[in-house]
CSV table of C-alpha atoms in Angstrom, one decimal:
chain,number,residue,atom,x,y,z
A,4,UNK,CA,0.0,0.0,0.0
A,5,UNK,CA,2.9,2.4,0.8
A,6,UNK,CA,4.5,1.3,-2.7
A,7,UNK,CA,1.1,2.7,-4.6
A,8,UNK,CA,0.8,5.5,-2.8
A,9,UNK,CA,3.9,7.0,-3.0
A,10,UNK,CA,3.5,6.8,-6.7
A,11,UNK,CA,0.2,8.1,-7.2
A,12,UNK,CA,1.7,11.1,-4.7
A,13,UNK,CA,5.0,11.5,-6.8
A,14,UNK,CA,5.6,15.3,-8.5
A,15,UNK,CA,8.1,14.6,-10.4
A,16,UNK,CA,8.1,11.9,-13.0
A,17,UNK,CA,10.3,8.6,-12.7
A,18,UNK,CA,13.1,8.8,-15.2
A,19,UNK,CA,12.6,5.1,-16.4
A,20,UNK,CA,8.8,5.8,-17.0
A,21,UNK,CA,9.5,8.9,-19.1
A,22,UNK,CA,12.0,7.1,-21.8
A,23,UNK,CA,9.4,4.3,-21.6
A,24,UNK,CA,6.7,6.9,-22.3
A,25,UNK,CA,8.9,7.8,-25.6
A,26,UNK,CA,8.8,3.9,-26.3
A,27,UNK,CA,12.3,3.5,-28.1
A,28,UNK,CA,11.1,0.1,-29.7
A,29,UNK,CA,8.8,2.3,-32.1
A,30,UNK,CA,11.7,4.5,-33.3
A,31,UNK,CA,13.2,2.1,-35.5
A,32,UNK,CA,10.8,2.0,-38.5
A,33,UNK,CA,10.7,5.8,-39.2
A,34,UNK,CA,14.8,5.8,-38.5
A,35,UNK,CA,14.8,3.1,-41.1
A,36,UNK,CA,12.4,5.0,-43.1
A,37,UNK,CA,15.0,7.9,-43.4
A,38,UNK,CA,17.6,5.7,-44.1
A,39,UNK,CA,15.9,4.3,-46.8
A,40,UNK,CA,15.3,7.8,-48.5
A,41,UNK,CA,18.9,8.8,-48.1
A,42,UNK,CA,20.1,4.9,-50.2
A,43,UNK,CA,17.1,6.2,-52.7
A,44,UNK,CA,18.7,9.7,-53.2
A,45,UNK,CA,21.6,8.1,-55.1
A,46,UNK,CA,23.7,10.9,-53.2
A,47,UNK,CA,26.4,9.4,-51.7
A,48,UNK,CA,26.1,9.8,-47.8
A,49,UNK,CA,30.4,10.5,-47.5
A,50,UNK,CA,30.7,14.7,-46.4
A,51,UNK,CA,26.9,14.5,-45.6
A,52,UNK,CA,26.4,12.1,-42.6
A,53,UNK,CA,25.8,15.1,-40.1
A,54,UNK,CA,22.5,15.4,-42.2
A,55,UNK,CA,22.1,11.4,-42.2
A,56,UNK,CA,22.5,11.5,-38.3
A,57,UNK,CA,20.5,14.0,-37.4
A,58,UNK,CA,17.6,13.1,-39.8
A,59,UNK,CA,18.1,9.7,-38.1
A,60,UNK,CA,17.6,11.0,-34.7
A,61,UNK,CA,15.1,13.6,-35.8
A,62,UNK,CA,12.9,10.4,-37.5
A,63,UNK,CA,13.4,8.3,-34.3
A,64,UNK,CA,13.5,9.3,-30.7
A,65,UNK,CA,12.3,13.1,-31.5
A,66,UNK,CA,9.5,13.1,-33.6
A,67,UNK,CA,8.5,9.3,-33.2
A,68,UNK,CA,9.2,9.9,-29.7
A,69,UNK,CA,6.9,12.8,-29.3
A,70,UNK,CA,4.1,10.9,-31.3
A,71,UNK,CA,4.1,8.1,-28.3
A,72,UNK,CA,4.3,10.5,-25.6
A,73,UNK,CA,1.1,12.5,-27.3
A,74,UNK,CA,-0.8,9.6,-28.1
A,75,UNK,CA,-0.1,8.4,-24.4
A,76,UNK,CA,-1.3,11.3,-22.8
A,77,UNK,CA,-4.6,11.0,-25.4
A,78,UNK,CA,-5.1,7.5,-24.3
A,79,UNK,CA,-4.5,7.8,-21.0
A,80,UNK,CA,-8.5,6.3,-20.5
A,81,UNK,CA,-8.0,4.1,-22.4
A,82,UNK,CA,-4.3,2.5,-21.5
A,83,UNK,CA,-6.3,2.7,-17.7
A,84,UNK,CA,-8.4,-0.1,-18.9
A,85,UNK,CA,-6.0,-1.9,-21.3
A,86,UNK,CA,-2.5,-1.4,-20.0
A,87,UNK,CA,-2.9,0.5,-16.7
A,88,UNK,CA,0.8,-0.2,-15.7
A,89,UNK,CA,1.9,2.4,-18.5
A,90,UNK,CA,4.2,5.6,-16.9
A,91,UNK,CA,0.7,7.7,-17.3
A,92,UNK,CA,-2.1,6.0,-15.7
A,93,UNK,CA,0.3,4.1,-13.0
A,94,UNK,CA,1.1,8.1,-12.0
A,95,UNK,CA,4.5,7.0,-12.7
A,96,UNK,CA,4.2,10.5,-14.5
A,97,UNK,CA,2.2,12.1,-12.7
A,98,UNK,CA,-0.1,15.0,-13.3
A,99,UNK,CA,0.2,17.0,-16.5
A,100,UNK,CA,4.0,15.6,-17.0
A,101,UNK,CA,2.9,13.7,-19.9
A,102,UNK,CA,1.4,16.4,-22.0
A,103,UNK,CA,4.1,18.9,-21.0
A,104,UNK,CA,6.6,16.0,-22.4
A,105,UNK,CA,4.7,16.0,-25.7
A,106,UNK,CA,4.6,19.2,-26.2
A,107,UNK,CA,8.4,20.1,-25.2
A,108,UNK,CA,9.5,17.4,-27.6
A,109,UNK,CA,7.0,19.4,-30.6
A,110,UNK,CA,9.0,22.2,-30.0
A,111,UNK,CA,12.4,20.3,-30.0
A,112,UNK,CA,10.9,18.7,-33.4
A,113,UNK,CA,10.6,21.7,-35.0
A,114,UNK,CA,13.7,23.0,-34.1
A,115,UNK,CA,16.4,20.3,-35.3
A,116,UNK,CA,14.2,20.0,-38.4
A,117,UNK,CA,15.2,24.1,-38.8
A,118,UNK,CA,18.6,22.8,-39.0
A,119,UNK,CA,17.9,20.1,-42.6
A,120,UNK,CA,16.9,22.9,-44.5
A,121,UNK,CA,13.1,23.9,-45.9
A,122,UNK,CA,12.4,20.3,-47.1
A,123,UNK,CA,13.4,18.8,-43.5
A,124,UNK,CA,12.1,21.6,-41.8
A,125,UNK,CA,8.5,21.5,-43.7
A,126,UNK,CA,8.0,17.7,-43.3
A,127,UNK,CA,8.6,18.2,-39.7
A,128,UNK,CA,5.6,20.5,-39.5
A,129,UNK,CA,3.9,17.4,-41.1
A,130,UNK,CA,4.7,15.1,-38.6
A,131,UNK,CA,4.2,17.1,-35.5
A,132,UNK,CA,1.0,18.3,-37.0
A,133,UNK,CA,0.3,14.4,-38.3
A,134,UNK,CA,0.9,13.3,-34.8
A,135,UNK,CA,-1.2,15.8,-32.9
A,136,UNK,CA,-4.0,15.3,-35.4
A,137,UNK,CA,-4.1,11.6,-35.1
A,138,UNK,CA,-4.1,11.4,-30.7
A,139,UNK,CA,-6.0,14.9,-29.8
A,140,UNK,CA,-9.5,15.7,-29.9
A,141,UNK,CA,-11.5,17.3,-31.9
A,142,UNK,CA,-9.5,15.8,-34.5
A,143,UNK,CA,-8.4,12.1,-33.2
A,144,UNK,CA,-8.2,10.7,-36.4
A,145,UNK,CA,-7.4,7.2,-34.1
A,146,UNK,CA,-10.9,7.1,-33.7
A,147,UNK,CA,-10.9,5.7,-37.6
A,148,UNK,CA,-10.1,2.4,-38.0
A,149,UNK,CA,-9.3,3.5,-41.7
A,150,UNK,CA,-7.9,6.8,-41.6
A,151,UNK,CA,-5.8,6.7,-38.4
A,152,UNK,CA,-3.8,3.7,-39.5
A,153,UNK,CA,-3.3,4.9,-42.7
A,154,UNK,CA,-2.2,8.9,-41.5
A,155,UNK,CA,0.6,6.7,-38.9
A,156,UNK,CA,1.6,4.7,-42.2
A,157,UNK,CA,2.1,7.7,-44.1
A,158,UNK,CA,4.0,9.4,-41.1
A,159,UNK,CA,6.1,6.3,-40.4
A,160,UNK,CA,7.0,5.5,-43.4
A,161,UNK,CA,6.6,7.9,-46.6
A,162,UNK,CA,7.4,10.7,-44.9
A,163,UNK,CA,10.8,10.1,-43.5
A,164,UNK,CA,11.5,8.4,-46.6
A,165,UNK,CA,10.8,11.5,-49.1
A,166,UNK,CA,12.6,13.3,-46.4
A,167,UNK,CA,15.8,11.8,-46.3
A,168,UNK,CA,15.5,11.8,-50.1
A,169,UNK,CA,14.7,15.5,-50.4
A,170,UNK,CA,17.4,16.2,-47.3
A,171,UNK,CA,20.3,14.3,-49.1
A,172,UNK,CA,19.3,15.8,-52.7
A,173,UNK,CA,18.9,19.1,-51.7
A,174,UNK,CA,15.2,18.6,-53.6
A,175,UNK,CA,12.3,17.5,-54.0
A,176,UNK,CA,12.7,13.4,-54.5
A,177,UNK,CA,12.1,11.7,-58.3
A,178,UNK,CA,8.6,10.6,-58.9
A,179,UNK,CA,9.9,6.5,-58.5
A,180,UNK,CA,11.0,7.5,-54.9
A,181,UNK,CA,8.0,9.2,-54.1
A,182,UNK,CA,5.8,6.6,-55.5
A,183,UNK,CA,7.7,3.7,-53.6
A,184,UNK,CA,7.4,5.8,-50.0
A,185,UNK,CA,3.9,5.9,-51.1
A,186,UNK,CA,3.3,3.0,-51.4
A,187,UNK,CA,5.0,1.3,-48.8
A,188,UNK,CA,3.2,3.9,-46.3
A,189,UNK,CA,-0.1,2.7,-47.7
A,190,UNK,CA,1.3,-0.7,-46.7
A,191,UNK,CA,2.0,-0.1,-43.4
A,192,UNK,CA,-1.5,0.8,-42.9
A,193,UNK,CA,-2.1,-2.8,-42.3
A,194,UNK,CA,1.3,-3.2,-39.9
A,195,UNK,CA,-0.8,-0.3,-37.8
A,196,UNK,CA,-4.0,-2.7,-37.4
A,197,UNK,CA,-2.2,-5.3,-36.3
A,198,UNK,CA,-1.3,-2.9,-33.9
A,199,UNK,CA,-4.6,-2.4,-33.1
A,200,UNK,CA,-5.2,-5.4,-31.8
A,201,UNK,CA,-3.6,-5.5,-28.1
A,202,UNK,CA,-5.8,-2.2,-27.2
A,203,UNK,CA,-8.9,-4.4,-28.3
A,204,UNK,CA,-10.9,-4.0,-24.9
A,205,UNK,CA,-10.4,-0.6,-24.3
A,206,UNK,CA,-10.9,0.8,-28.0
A,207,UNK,CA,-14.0,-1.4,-27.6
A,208,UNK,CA,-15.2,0.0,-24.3
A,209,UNK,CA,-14.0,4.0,-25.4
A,210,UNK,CA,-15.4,4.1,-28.8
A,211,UNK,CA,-12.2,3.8,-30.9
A,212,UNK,CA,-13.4,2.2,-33.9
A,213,UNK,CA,-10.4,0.1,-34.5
A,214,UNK,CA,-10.8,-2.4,-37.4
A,215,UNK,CA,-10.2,-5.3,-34.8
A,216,UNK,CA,-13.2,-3.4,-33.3
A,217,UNK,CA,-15.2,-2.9,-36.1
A,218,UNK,CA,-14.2,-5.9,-38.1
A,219,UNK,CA,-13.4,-8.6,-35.6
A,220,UNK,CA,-10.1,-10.1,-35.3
A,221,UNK,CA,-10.6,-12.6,-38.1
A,222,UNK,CA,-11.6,-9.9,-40.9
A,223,UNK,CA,-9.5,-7.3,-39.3
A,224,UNK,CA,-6.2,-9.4,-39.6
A,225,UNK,CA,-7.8,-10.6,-43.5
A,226,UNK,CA,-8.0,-6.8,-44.6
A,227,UNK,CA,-4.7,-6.2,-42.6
A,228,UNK,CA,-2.9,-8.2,-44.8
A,229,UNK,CA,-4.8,-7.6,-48.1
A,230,UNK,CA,-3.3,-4.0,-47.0
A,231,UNK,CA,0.6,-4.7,-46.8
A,232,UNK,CA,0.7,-7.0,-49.6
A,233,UNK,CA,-1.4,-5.4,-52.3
A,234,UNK,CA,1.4,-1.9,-52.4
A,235,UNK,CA,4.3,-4.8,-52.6
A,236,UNK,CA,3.1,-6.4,-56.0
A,237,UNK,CA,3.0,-3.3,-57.3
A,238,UNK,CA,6.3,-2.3,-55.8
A,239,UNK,CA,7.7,-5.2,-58.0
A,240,UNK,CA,5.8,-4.8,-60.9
A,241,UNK,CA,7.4,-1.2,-61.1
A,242,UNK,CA,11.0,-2.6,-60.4
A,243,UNK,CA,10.8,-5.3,-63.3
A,244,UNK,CA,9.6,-2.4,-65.4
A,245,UNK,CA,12.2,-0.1,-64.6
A,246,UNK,CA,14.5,-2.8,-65.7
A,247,UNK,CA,15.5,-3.7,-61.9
A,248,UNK,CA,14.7,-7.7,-62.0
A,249,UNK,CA,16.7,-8.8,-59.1
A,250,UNK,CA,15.8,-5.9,-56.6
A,251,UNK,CA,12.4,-6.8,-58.1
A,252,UNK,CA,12.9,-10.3,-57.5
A,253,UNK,CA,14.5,-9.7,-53.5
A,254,UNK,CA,11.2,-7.8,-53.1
A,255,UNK,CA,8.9,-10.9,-53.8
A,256,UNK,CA,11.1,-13.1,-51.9
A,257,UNK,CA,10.7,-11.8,-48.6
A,258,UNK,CA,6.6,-10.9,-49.4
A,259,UNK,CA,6.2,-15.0,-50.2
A,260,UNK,CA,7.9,-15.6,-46.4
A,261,UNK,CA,5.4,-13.2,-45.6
A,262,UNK,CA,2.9,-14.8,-46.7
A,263,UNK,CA,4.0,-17.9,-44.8
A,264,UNK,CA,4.2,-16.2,-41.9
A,265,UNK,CA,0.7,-14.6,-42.4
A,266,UNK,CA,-1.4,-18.1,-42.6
A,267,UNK,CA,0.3,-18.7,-39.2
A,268,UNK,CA,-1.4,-15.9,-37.6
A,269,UNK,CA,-4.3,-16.0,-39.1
A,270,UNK,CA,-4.8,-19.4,-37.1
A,271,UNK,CA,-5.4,-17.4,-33.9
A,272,UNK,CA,-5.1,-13.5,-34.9
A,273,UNK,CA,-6.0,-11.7,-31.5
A,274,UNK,CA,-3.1,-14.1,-30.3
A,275,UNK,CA,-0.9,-14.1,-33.2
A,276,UNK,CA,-0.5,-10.6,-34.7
A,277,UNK,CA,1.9,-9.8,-31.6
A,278,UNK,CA,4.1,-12.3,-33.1
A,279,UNK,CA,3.5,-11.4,-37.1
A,280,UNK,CA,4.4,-7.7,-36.2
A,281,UNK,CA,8.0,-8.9,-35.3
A,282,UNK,CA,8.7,-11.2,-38.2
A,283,UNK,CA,6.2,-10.4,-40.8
A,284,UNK,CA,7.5,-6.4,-40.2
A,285,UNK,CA,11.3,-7.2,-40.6
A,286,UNK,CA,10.5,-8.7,-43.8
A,287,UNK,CA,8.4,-5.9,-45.1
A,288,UNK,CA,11.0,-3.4,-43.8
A,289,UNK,CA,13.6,-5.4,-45.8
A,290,UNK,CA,12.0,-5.5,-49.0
A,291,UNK,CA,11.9,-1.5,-48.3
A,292,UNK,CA,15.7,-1.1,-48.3
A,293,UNK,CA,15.8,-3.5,-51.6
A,294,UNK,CA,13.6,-1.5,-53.1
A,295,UNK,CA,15.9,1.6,-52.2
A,296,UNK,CA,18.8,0.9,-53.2
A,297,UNK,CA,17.6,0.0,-56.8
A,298,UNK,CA,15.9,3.2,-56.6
A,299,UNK,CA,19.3,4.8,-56.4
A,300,UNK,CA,20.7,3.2,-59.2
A,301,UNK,CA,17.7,4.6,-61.1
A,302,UNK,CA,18.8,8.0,-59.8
């Protein structure tokens, strides 16, 4: 009883509970994002790679990290229902720490993307305003099992992709760079629903229309996966007609694992997609840097 008390009384928040509050696991697929625009750019990264390394951290623990402490604070109902051990609703941070967290790290956001120029410094306004926009009422596009997902997809994945692009080239990317961020941010659309489905109660019981809510976990994991493969195909199709048959080839290898690894969880999704969004995810995020670097050879 003393334990609880003394953090439901703390002032200050616990250090530990405000880098988990940032979550550092989700950083990697919009740090990889990046990456995968900078290979695209066909500008070699040698006498740039103070642009590569702070796009990198810009991508990851600021702006990604911002996202999860906003959408925390947001949730905070909700994660009291589903995951009430988070730093928020365990008043590990207590009080208004959370959204004072969010909003410090908009303001750091926006100034290190000052420092990539106007195309870094414009698609962070996009994804502090994408972020905000997808946790924060009146807006809460989360509430959309359909447009939340896809917004995160877009912010996760096409957007630090055409930024690293534009950052490296000094630019605005080609049209087969933007069209490949594209589509692998539609894709991800479906990597967010599986996401979906641990908050299943809660987003039930708070009116989140999640697709696992909406749908069920059966068709919600179906339509998931229609989702992430459907932008692949044509991912390939494009390489083999811009004369790129092995990148094109490397790209339908890992979505047939995929596959595989997709009739596995749709044996028990609810249970399952936990498990898909480690392995099935590494794939897709593979066939992402395949596709980039024969996007820079095209450059």
């Amino acid at each position: 009883m003393a334990v609880t008390e003394n953090i439901h009384t703390r002032r200050f928040p616990e250090p530990a509970a405000a880098l988990r509050l940032i979550k550092p696991i989700t950083w990697f697929p919009p740090m990889w994002a990046y990456l995968c625009g900078v290979v695209s750019s066909g500008v070699s990264p040698v006498g740039n790679w103070t642009l590569v390394l702070l796009g990198v951290v810009l991508a990851g623990p600021i702006v990604c990290g911002m996202s999860q402490a906003a959408n925390d604070w947001c949730d905070r109902h909700v994660d009291a229902i589903n995951e009430p051990h988070r730093p928020i609703p365990s008043g590990r941070i207590p009080g208004r720490w959370g959204l004072w967290i969010a909003l410090a790290m908009s303001v750091l956001s926006l100034g290190v993307g000052w420092q990539l120029g106007p195309w870094g410094f414009g698609a962070t306004v996009i994804g502090v305003l994408a972020a905000w926009a997808y946790s924060a009422e009146p807006v809460r596009l989360k509430r959309s099992g359909w447009w939340g997902p896809g917004l995160v997809g877009l912010s996760y994945e096409t957007l630090p992709w055409f930024t690293g692009a534009a950052v490296l080239s000094a630019g605005a990317p080609s049209l087969p760079v933007i069209v490949i961020a594209v589509l692998y941010g539609i894709g991800a659309h479906g990597i967010m629903t599986l996401n979906d489905f641990k908050a299943l109660e809660g987003d039930r019981q708070m009116g989140v229309n999640s697709l696992p809510v909406t749908l069920g976990p059966h068709r919600a994991a179906q339509v998931a996966c229609a989702v992430m493969s459907a932008p692949q195909v044509v991912v390939v199709f494009l390489l083999f007609s811009w004369g790129k048959p092995l990148h094109a080839a490397g790209v339908c290898a890992v979505l047939f694992v995929q596959f595989w690894a997709m009739t596995i969880m749709f044996k028990d999704p609810k249970a399952k997609a936990p498990w898909y969004n480690g392995t099935g995810v590494l794939l897709y995020i593979s066939g992402m840097m395949i596709a980039a670097f024969a996007l820079r050879g095209l450059a």
